[in-house]
């Protein structure tokens, strides 16, 4: 019966998505590979990197003997991702285009193309992540339209799918998937969720996929070149100045993946969890305070370095990624608070004004 299941796998031309397609093929599914072209750019030699990636993805499909399709989302990427990137920078913020790309391109444009045009029963990617559904449960899912209200009805989606961290905690990519919709996630398979990167490379080497093993990996985004974007964007002075540390922030309306919002947060208006605002940074214990408009205040147990407007605060409870919200407001820095304390010591009659920065529901 599983041989009839049609899974459309996104192929980037890299080793992770290639092995994901291979593993799906081994499970007996009917697999189709799709390469997404999201950007038109030439390197210093006048060569389009996307064309080479597409060629590598096509070669993967030939080796695995599966159909290959190429789609262009250059226009959609410009409108939904790059324009947002520019707008955020104009406002003095530091955006994360990878999160936005997954939300609008891979798990919206590609997802709907796979389901509506290619007749996919499920989609798959090479992300290191897991969900709470077994494969067979994924195939049983039906499309349900999201209501227009602020929050989903709690009884609208029975047994909502949870986004879970990968077994390889260092490679875990749930951070980048924290804005993916429940609808798309319910019909998505992550074949690499239980594997380590080294084991994935071993599988590729043993199955004639040497051409993708030879490629250098990039954590960056194509329009600023092959570089580590997070490292590029977070180059602050390499000092631990108190001005770099804060313990309070406010997000926009949070995108909750499974439960919107979590029952404990609705009941108590506050909830303990963890968050991070950069991929691979250590999780920070925090307390969330829910506001009536769906935004949250995040109070970190201890001050953290490098918070910046426009980044996403991604929330975790155990190994579950709960969702994320864009940081739109920051509390005072440790330096500002220390100056305020010093002034109070000198002039007790003068009190500092927090300008409404206390987290109130």
mmCIF file of C-alpha atoms in Angstrom:
data_model
loop_
_atom_site.group_PDB
_atom_site.id
_atom_site.type_symbol
_atom_site.label_atom_id
_atom_site.label_comp_id
_atom_site.label_asym_id
_atom_site.label_seq_id
_atom_site.Cartn_x
_atom_site.Cartn_y
_atom_site.Cartn_z
ATOM 1 C CA UNK A 1 0.000 0.000 0.000
ATOM 2 C CA UNK A 2 2.846 2.389 0.790
ATOM 3 C CA UNK A 3 4.056 2.139 -2.845
ATOM 4 C CA UNK A 4 1.011 4.187 -3.857
ATOM 5 C CA UNK A 5 1.944 7.067 -1.564
ATOM 6 C CA UNK A 6 3.241 10.023 -3.578
ATOM 7 C CA UNK A 7 5.806 12.208 -1.812
ATOM 8 C CA UNK A 8 7.204 15.338 -3.459
ATOM 9 C CA UNK A 9 10.654 16.141 -2.097
ATOM 10 C CA UNK A 10 12.270 19.572 -2.347
ATOM 11 C CA UNK A 11 15.796 19.206 -3.766
ATOM 12 C CA UNK A 12 18.377 21.949 -3.298
ATOM 13 C CA UNK A 13 21.278 20.214 -5.012
ATOM 14 C CA UNK A 14 22.874 19.505 -1.627
ATOM 15 C CA UNK A 15 23.527 16.331 0.324
ATOM 16 C CA UNK A 16 20.698 16.654 2.878
ATOM 17 C CA UNK A 17 17.802 16.860 0.431
ATOM 18 C CA UNK A 18 19.405 14.214 -1.798
ATOM 19 C CA UNK A 19 19.563 11.709 1.057
ATOM 20 C CA UNK A 20 16.037 12.663 2.121
ATOM 21 C CA UNK A 21 14.779 11.680 -1.354
ATOM 22 C CA UNK A 22 16.820 8.478 -1.247
ATOM 23 C CA UNK A 23 15.358 7.438 2.115
ATOM 24 C CA UNK A 24 11.821 8.107 0.898
ATOM 25 C CA UNK A 25 12.513 5.925 -2.147
ATOM 26 C CA UNK A 26 13.738 3.163 0.147
ATOM 27 C CA UNK A 27 10.503 3.312 2.112
ATOM 28 C CA UNK A 28 8.663 2.362 -1.055
ATOM 29 C CA UNK A 29 7.018 5.700 -1.788
ATOM 30 C CA UNK A 30 6.508 7.177 -5.225
ATOM 31 C CA UNK A 31 8.950 10.110 -5.062
ATOM 32 C CA UNK A 32 9.173 13.223 -7.229
ATOM 33 C CA UNK A 33 12.025 15.717 -6.918
ATOM 34 C CA UNK A 34 11.450 19.458 -7.275
ATOM 35 C CA UNK A 35 14.127 22.135 -7.521
ATOM 36 C CA UNK A 36 13.083 25.672 -6.576
ATOM 37 C CA UNK A 37 14.845 28.615 -8.204
ATOM 38 C CA UNK A 38 14.368 31.560 -5.860
ATOM 39 C CA UNK A 39 17.044 34.010 -6.945
ATOM 40 C CA UNK A 40 18.721 35.270 -10.110
ATOM 41 C CA UNK A 41 22.372 36.040 -9.452
ATOM 42 C CA UNK A 42 25.812 35.539 -10.980
ATOM 43 C CA UNK A 43 29.034 34.852 -9.128
ATOM 44 C CA UNK A 44 32.334 36.646 -9.791
ATOM 45 C CA UNK A 45 32.866 34.403 -12.837
ATOM 46 C CA UNK A 46 29.488 35.224 -14.356
ATOM 47 C CA UNK A 47 28.036 31.830 -13.467
ATOM 48 C CA UNK A 48 24.596 31.434 -11.903
ATOM 49 C CA UNK A 49 24.973 29.280 -8.800
ATOM 50 C CA UNK A 50 21.304 28.294 -9.014
ATOM 51 C CA UNK A 51 21.894 26.670 -12.402
ATOM 52 C CA UNK A 52 24.670 24.482 -10.963
ATOM 53 C CA UNK A 53 22.449 23.552 -8.001
ATOM 54 C CA UNK A 54 19.634 22.684 -10.391
ATOM 55 C CA UNK A 55 21.967 20.491 -12.424
ATOM 56 C CA UNK A 56 23.061 18.694 -9.249
ATOM 57 C CA UNK A 57 19.444 18.183 -8.190
ATOM 58 C CA UNK A 58 18.600 16.769 -11.620
ATOM 59 C CA UNK A 59 21.542 14.370 -11.358
ATOM 60 C CA UNK A 60 20.211 13.168 -7.971
ATOM 61 C CA UNK A 61 16.875 12.367 -9.625
ATOM 62 C CA UNK A 62 18.592 10.449 -12.416
ATOM 63 C CA UNK A 63 20.607 8.385 -9.916
ATOM 64 C CA UNK A 64 17.483 7.638 -7.862
ATOM 65 C CA UNK A 65 15.366 7.119 -10.994
ATOM 66 C CA UNK A 66 12.641 9.551 -9.962
ATOM 67 C CA UNK A 67 10.849 12.344 -11.906
ATOM 68 C CA UNK A 68 12.375 15.823 -11.788
ATOM 69 C CA UNK A 69 10.623 19.200 -11.902
ATOM 70 C CA UNK A 70 11.955 22.734 -11.730
ATOM 71 C CA UNK A 71 9.875 25.705 -10.563
ATOM 72 C CA UNK A 72 10.748 29.377 -10.369
ATOM 73 C CA UNK A 73 9.714 31.443 -7.384
ATOM 74 C CA UNK A 74 11.982 34.395 -8.157
ATOM 75 C CA UNK A 75 9.041 36.817 -8.211
ATOM 76 C CA UNK A 76 7.491 35.378 -5.043
ATOM 77 C CA UNK A 77 10.867 35.405 -3.280
ATOM 78 C CA UNK A 78 11.367 39.043 -4.174
ATOM 79 C CA UNK A 79 7.891 40.081 -3.010
ATOM 80 C CA UNK A 80 7.640 37.982 0.141
ATOM 81 C CA UNK A 81 11.239 37.585 1.332
ATOM 82 C CA UNK A 82 13.687 40.073 -0.131
ATOM 83 C CA UNK A 83 11.332 43.067 0.033
ATOM 84 C CA UNK A 84 10.679 42.253 3.690
ATOM 85 C CA UNK A 85 14.448 41.988 4.180
ATOM 86 C CA UNK A 86 14.964 45.484 2.744
ATOM 87 C CA UNK A 87 12.041 46.995 4.635
ATOM 88 C CA UNK A 88 13.345 45.623 7.924
ATOM 89 C CA UNK A 89 16.805 47.030 7.266
ATOM 90 C CA UNK A 90 15.327 50.439 6.457
ATOM 91 C CA UNK A 91 13.720 50.370 9.903
ATOM 92 C CA UNK A 92 17.061 49.580 11.506
ATOM 93 C CA UNK A 93 16.170 45.943 12.193
ATOM 94 C CA UNK A 94 18.089 42.723 11.566
ATOM 95 C CA UNK A 95 15.719 40.286 9.809
ATOM 96 C CA UNK A 96 16.045 36.527 9.329
ATOM 97 C CA UNK A 97 15.181 35.785 5.672
ATOM 98 C CA UNK A 98 15.559 32.014 6.114
ATOM 99 C CA UNK A 99 12.548 31.869 8.462
ATOM 100 C CA UNK A 100 10.490 34.008 6.077
ATOM 101 C CA UNK A 101 11.566 31.912 3.071
ATOM 102 C CA UNK A 102 10.415 28.700 4.720
ATOM 103 C CA UNK A 103 7.098 30.300 5.648
ATOM 104 C CA UNK A 104 6.229 31.819 2.267
ATOM 105 C CA UNK A 105 8.210 29.859 -0.323
ATOM 106 C CA UNK A 106 8.994 26.287 0.759
ATOM 107 C CA UNK A 107 5.939 25.664 2.930
ATOM 108 C CA UNK A 108 3.450 27.746 0.971
ATOM 109 C CA UNK A 109 4.367 28.109 -2.723
ATOM 110 C CA UNK A 110 6.178 24.769 -2.999
ATOM 111 C CA UNK A 111 3.710 23.006 -0.713
ATOM 112 C CA UNK A 112 0.685 24.089 -2.762
ATOM 113 C CA UNK A 113 2.470 23.313 -6.047
ATOM 114 C CA UNK A 114 3.248 19.800 -4.826
ATOM 115 C CA UNK A 115 -0.276 19.131 -3.587
ATOM 116 C CA UNK A 116 -2.324 20.959 -6.224
ATOM 117 C CA UNK A 117 -0.188 20.494 -9.359
ATOM 118 C CA UNK A 118 1.680 17.246 -8.739
ATOM 119 C CA UNK A 119 -0.955 15.469 -6.674
ATOM 120 C CA UNK A 120 1.312 14.894 -3.680
ATOM 121 C CA UNK A 121 0.015 12.973 -0.689
ATOM 122 C CA UNK A 122 2.824 14.552 1.332
ATOM 123 C CA UNK A 123 5.856 16.794 0.881
ATOM 124 C CA UNK A 124 9.356 16.326 2.245
ATOM 125 C CA UNK A 125 12.501 18.400 2.764
ATOM 126 C CA UNK A 126 16.029 17.785 3.959
ATOM 127 C CA UNK A 127 15.590 19.773 7.167
ATOM 128 C CA UNK A 128 16.879 18.309 10.408
ATOM 129 C CA UNK A 129 13.598 18.297 12.326
ATOM 130 C CA UNK A 130 10.830 15.936 13.412
ATOM 131 C CA UNK A 131 7.071 16.073 13.879
ATOM 132 C CA UNK A 132 4.728 14.225 16.225
ATOM 133 C CA UNK A 133 3.178 12.265 13.326
ATOM 134 C CA UNK A 134 4.267 8.938 11.888
ATOM 135 C CA UNK A 135 4.425 8.744 8.087
ATOM 136 C CA UNK A 136 1.118 6.900 7.797
ATOM 137 C CA UNK A 137 -0.586 9.574 9.897
ATOM 138 C CA UNK A 138 0.800 12.256 7.565
ATOM 139 C CA UNK A 139 -0.839 10.580 4.571
ATOM 140 C CA UNK A 140 -4.212 10.613 6.338
ATOM 141 C CA UNK A 141 -4.260 14.397 6.723
ATOM 142 C CA UNK A 142 -6.734 16.545 4.828
ATOM 143 C CA UNK A 143 -6.450 20.209 3.948
ATOM 144 C CA UNK A 144 -8.377 22.499 6.300
ATOM 145 C CA UNK A 145 -8.722 26.222 5.703
ATOM 146 C CA UNK A 146 -7.486 28.407 8.527
ATOM 147 C CA UNK A 147 -10.199 30.676 9.997
ATOM 148 C CA UNK A 148 -9.892 34.455 9.769
ATOM 149 C CA UNK A 149 -10.111 35.067 13.519
ATOM 150 C CA UNK A 150 -7.210 36.048 15.762
ATOM 151 C CA UNK A 151 -6.884 32.576 17.292
ATOM 152 C CA UNK A 152 -7.784 29.136 16.005
ATOM 153 C CA UNK A 153 -10.754 27.432 17.598
ATOM 154 C CA UNK A 154 -9.301 24.877 20.000
ATOM 155 C CA UNK A 155 -11.563 22.162 18.599
ATOM 156 C CA UNK A 156 -10.956 23.004 14.956
ATOM 157 C CA UNK A 157 -7.835 20.829 14.628
ATOM 158 C CA UNK A 158 -7.919 17.542 16.481
ATOM 159 C CA UNK A 159 -4.558 16.204 17.605
ATOM 160 C CA UNK A 160 -2.538 19.058 16.068
ATOM 161 C CA UNK A 161 0.908 18.136 14.813
ATOM 162 C CA UNK A 162 3.864 19.298 16.895
ATOM 163 C CA UNK A 163 7.216 20.425 15.542
ATOM 164 C CA UNK A 164 9.992 18.604 17.419
ATOM 165 C CA UNK A 165 13.733 19.117 17.531
ATOM 166 C CA UNK A 166 15.949 16.754 15.532
ATOM 167 C CA UNK A 167 17.884 13.933 17.144
ATOM 168 C CA UNK A 168 21.090 15.721 16.112
ATOM 169 C CA UNK A 169 20.771 18.750 18.397
ATOM 170 C CA UNK A 170 23.675 20.569 16.731
ATOM 171 C CA UNK A 171 22.079 20.303 13.278
ATOM 172 C CA UNK A 172 18.499 20.895 14.499
ATOM 173 C CA UNK A 173 16.738 23.362 12.173
ATOM 174 C CA UNK A 174 13.408 23.879 13.930
ATOM 175 C CA UNK A 175 14.503 27.495 14.470
ATOM 176 C CA UNK A 176 14.080 28.097 10.723
ATOM 177 C CA UNK A 177 10.725 26.253 10.658
ATOM 178 C CA UNK A 178 9.130 28.188 13.513
ATOM 179 C CA UNK A 179 6.734 30.129 11.248
ATOM 180 C CA UNK A 180 5.495 27.155 9.201
ATOM 181 C CA UNK A 181 1.727 26.719 9.092
ATOM 182 C CA UNK A 182 -0.092 23.848 10.798
ATOM 183 C CA UNK A 183 -1.680 22.876 7.461
ATOM 184 C CA UNK A 184 1.680 22.419 5.722
ATOM 185 C CA UNK A 185 3.337 20.742 8.692
ATOM 186 C CA UNK A 186 0.562 18.146 8.925
ATOM 187 C CA UNK A 187 1.502 16.857 5.473
ATOM 188 C CA UNK A 188 5.283 17.139 5.740
ATOM 189 C CA UNK A 189 7.852 14.396 6.287
ATOM 190 C CA UNK A 190 11.376 15.099 7.538
ATOM 191 C CA UNK A 191 13.366 11.930 6.654
ATOM 192 C CA UNK A 192 16.550 13.214 8.357
ATOM 193 C CA UNK A 193 14.930 13.964 11.713
ATOM 194 C CA UNK A 194 16.429 10.970 13.492
ATOM 195 C CA UNK A 195 19.843 11.044 11.796
ATOM 196 C CA UNK A 196 23.175 12.739 12.404
ATOM 197 C CA UNK A 197 24.922 14.736 9.719
ATOM 198 C CA UNK A 198 27.812 12.278 9.610
ATOM 199 C CA UNK A 199 25.447 9.374 9.009
ATOM 200 C CA UNK A 200 23.717 11.311 6.216
ATOM 201 C CA UNK A 201 27.093 11.831 4.519
ATOM 202 C CA UNK A 202 27.825 8.122 4.896
ATOM 203 C CA UNK A 203 24.539 7.221 3.209
ATOM 204 C CA UNK A 204 25.317 9.588 0.331
ATOM 205 C CA UNK A 205 28.803 8.130 -0.121
ATOM 206 C CA UNK A 206 27.443 4.580 -0.255
ATOM 207 C CA UNK A 207 24.765 5.405 -2.833
ATOM 208 C CA UNK A 208 26.554 7.104 -5.729
ATOM 209 C CA UNK A 209 25.748 10.625 -4.507
ATOM 210 C CA UNK A 210 29.386 11.762 -4.431
ATOM 211 C CA UNK A 211 28.677 14.896 -6.478
ATOM 212 C CA UNK A 212 26.597 16.409 -3.660
ATOM 213 C CA UNK A 213 29.172 15.418 -1.037
ATOM 214 C CA UNK A 214 31.821 17.478 -2.770
ATOM 215 C CA UNK A 215 29.851 20.705 -2.437
ATOM 216 C CA UNK A 216 30.666 23.201 0.284
ATOM 217 C CA UNK A 217 27.809 23.851 2.659
ATOM 218 C CA UNK A 218 26.487 27.335 3.226
ATOM 219 C CA UNK A 219 24.409 28.610 6.095
ATOM 220 C CA UNK A 220 23.999 31.863 4.210
ATOM 221 C CA UNK A 221 21.528 33.367 1.781
ATOM 222 C CA UNK A 222 22.263 33.755 -1.897
ATOM 223 C CA UNK A 223 21.774 37.469 -2.362
ATOM 224 C CA UNK A 224 24.676 38.411 -0.084
ATOM 225 C CA UNK A 225 26.867 35.580 -1.316
ATOM 226 C CA UNK A 226 27.943 32.295 0.195
ATOM 227 C CA UNK A 227 28.654 33.383 3.743
ATOM 228 C CA UNK A 228 27.312 32.700 7.194
ATOM 229 C CA UNK A 229 24.550 35.287 7.412
ATOM 230 C CA UNK A 230 24.089 35.099 11.166
ATOM 231 C CA UNK A 231 27.811 35.640 11.758
ATOM 232 C CA UNK A 232 27.775 38.455 9.199
ATOM 233 C CA UNK A 233 24.827 40.247 10.739
ATOM 234 C CA UNK A 234 25.809 39.885 14.402
ATOM 235 C CA UNK A 235 29.347 41.382 14.142
ATOM 236 C CA UNK A 236 29.238 43.652 17.231
ATOM 237 C CA UNK A 237 32.328 44.665 19.208
ATOM 238 C CA UNK A 238 33.806 41.488 20.694
ATOM 239 C CA UNK A 239 33.383 42.732 24.228
ATOM 240 C CA UNK A 240 30.930 41.964 26.977
ATOM 241 C CA UNK A 241 29.779 45.521 27.509
ATOM 242 C CA UNK A 242 26.590 45.815 29.650
ATOM 243 C CA UNK A 243 24.970 47.822 26.838
ATOM 244 C CA UNK A 244 24.792 44.592 24.809
ATOM 245 C CA UNK A 245 22.730 42.729 27.427
ATOM 246 C CA UNK A 246 18.962 42.781 27.929
ATOM 247 C CA UNK A 247 16.446 40.562 29.689
ATOM 248 C CA UNK A 248 13.149 41.908 28.315
ATOM 249 C CA UNK A 249 11.596 42.024 24.847
ATOM 250 C CA UNK A 250 8.209 42.189 23.180
ATOM 251 C CA UNK A 251 7.251 40.357 19.997
ATOM 252 C CA UNK A 252 4.576 40.903 17.413
ATOM 253 C CA UNK A 253 1.654 38.468 17.357
ATOM 254 C CA UNK A 254 3.221 35.052 17.896
ATOM 255 C CA UNK A 255 2.786 32.275 15.363
ATOM 256 C CA UNK A 256 1.955 29.211 17.480
ATOM 257 C CA UNK A 257 2.491 25.961 15.596
ATOM 258 C CA UNK A 258 0.330 23.378 17.375
ATOM 259 C CA UNK A 259 -1.807 25.173 19.939
ATOM 260 C CA UNK A 260 -2.759 28.803 19.426
ATOM 261 C CA UNK A 261 -1.914 29.955 21.962
ATOM 262 C CA UNK A 262 -0.839 27.221 24.432
ATOM 263 C CA UNK A 263 -3.554 26.379 26.973
ATOM 264 C CA UNK A 264 -1.291 27.125 29.951
ATOM 265 C CA UNK A 265 -0.531 30.590 28.579
ATOM 266 C CA UNK A 266 -4.226 31.345 28.042
ATOM 267 C CA UNK A 267 -5.184 30.077 31.477
ATOM 268 C CA UNK A 268 -2.469 31.777 33.511
ATOM 269 C CA UNK A 269 -1.536 34.611 31.127
ATOM 270 C CA UNK A 270 2.062 33.578 31.883
ATOM 271 C CA UNK A 271 4.132 30.512 30.980
ATOM 272 C CA UNK A 272 7.657 29.276 31.592
ATOM 273 C CA UNK A 273 9.571 28.001 28.561
ATOM 274 C CA UNK A 274 12.849 28.574 26.700
ATOM 275 C CA UNK A 275 13.735 30.725 23.715
ATOM 276 C CA UNK A 276 16.546 31.499 21.318
ATOM 277 C CA UNK A 277 16.933 34.281 18.764
ATOM 278 C CA UNK A 278 19.850 32.769 16.818
ATOM 279 C CA UNK A 279 20.216 29.316 15.321
ATOM 280 C CA UNK A 280 22.367 27.016 17.485
ATOM 281 C CA UNK A 281 22.589 29.411 20.430
ATOM 282 C CA UNK A 282 21.930 27.887 23.846
ATOM 283 C CA UNK A 283 18.271 27.921 24.874
ATOM 284 C CA UNK A 284 17.471 30.645 27.416
ATOM 285 C CA UNK A 285 14.924 30.038 30.219
ATOM 286 C CA UNK A 286 12.211 32.691 30.153
ATOM 287 C CA UNK A 287 8.690 33.641 31.212
ATOM 288 C CA UNK A 288 6.117 34.621 28.571
ATOM 289 C CA UNK A 289 3.353 37.107 29.357
ATOM 290 C CA UNK A 290 0.421 37.034 26.931
ATOM 291 C CA UNK A 291 -1.166 40.270 25.732
ATOM 292 C CA UNK A 292 -4.728 40.575 24.451
ATOM 293 C CA UNK A 293 -3.575 41.179 20.871
ATOM 294 C CA UNK A 294 -1.590 37.935 20.720
ATOM 295 C CA UNK A 295 1.792 39.552 21.271
ATOM 296 C CA UNK A 296 3.960 38.433 24.169
ATOM 297 C CA UNK A 297 6.447 39.903 26.588
ATOM 298 C CA UNK A 298 9.491 37.693 27.042
ATOM 299 C CA UNK A 299 11.372 38.024 30.320
ATOM 300 C CA UNK A 300 14.662 36.105 30.298
ATOM 301 C CA UNK A 301 15.828 34.550 33.547
ATOM 302 C CA UNK A 302 19.184 36.213 32.923
ATOM 303 C CA UNK A 303 20.215 38.989 30.541
ATOM 304 C CA UNK A 304 21.259 37.807 27.073
ATOM 305 C CA UNK A 305 23.724 39.332 24.653
ATOM 306 C CA UNK A 306 22.942 40.698 21.216
ATOM 307 C CA UNK A 307 19.145 40.999 21.134
ATOM 308 C CA UNK A 308 18.103 43.072 18.135
ATOM 309 C CA UNK A 309 14.863 44.324 16.635
ATOM 310 C CA UNK A 310 13.615 42.283 13.694
ATOM 311 C CA UNK A 311 15.047 38.976 14.846
ATOM 312 C CA UNK A 312 12.694 36.130 15.755
ATOM 313 C CA UNK A 313 12.301 34.874 19.292
ATOM 314 C CA UNK A 314 11.674 31.139 18.878
ATOM 315 C CA UNK A 315 10.033 29.351 21.810
ATOM 316 C CA UNK A 316 10.605 25.799 23.069
ATOM 317 C CA UNK A 317 9.050 23.536 25.685
ATOM 318 C CA UNK A 318 11.113 20.401 26.132
ATOM 319 C CA UNK A 319 11.942 19.170 22.630
ATOM 320 C CA UNK A 320 8.903 20.897 21.088
ATOM 321 C CA UNK A 321 9.244 24.091 19.066
ATOM 322 C CA UNK A 322 6.137 26.067 20.019
ATOM 323 C CA UNK A 323 6.450 28.828 17.423
ATOM 324 C CA UNK A 324 7.975 32.281 17.150
ATOM 325 C CA UNK A 325 7.386 36.007 17.113
ATOM 326 C CA UNK A 326 9.364 38.877 15.617
ATOM 327 C CA UNK A 327 11.101 41.110 18.169
ATOM 328 C CA UNK A 328 9.603 44.593 17.903
ATOM 329 C CA UNK A 329 10.559 46.161 21.223
ATOM 330 C CA UNK A 330 13.433 45.811 23.656
ATOM 331 C CA UNK A 331 13.679 46.513 27.361
ATOM 332 C CA UNK A 332 16.465 48.670 28.794
ATOM 333 C CA UNK A 333 20.019 47.342 28.628
ATOM 334 C CA UNK A 334 21.941 46.235 31.691
ATOM 335 C CA UNK A 335 24.068 49.367 31.206
ATOM 336 C CA UNK A 336 21.016 51.653 31.288
ATOM 337 C CA UNK A 337 19.637 49.911 34.356
ATOM 338 C CA UNK A 338 22.978 50.206 36.131
ATOM 339 C CA UNK A 339 23.170 53.927 35.344
ATOM 340 C CA UNK A 340 19.660 54.323 36.717
ATOM 341 C CA UNK A 341 20.655 52.602 39.951
ATOM 342 C CA UNK A 342 23.697 54.806 40.288
ATOM 343 C CA UNK A 343 21.622 57.961 39.783
ATOM 344 C CA UNK A 344 19.137 56.748 42.378
ATOM 345 C CA UNK A 345 21.955 56.350 44.896
ATOM 346 C CA UNK A 346 23.095 59.912 44.257
ATOM 347 C CA UNK A 347 19.633 61.466 44.110
ATOM 348 C CA UNK A 348 17.033 59.232 45.792
ATOM 349 C CA UNK A 349 14.228 61.648 45.001
ATOM 350 C CA UNK A 350 14.645 61.070 41.246
ATOM 351 C CA UNK A 351 12.996 57.883 39.925
ATOM 352 C CA UNK A 352 13.613 56.384 36.490
ATOM 353 C CA UNK A 353 10.719 56.158 34.079
ATOM 354 C CA UNK A 354 10.448 52.776 32.384
ATOM 355 C CA UNK A 355 8.167 54.203 29.650
ATOM 356 C CA UNK A 356 5.682 51.355 29.875
ATOM 357 C CA UNK A 357 8.263 48.626 29.429
ATOM 358 C CA UNK A 358 6.888 46.433 32.198
ATOM 359 C CA UNK A 359 5.237 43.287 30.817
ATOM 360 C CA UNK A 360 1.529 43.707 31.411
ATOM 361 C CA UNK A 361 -1.122 41.574 29.777
#
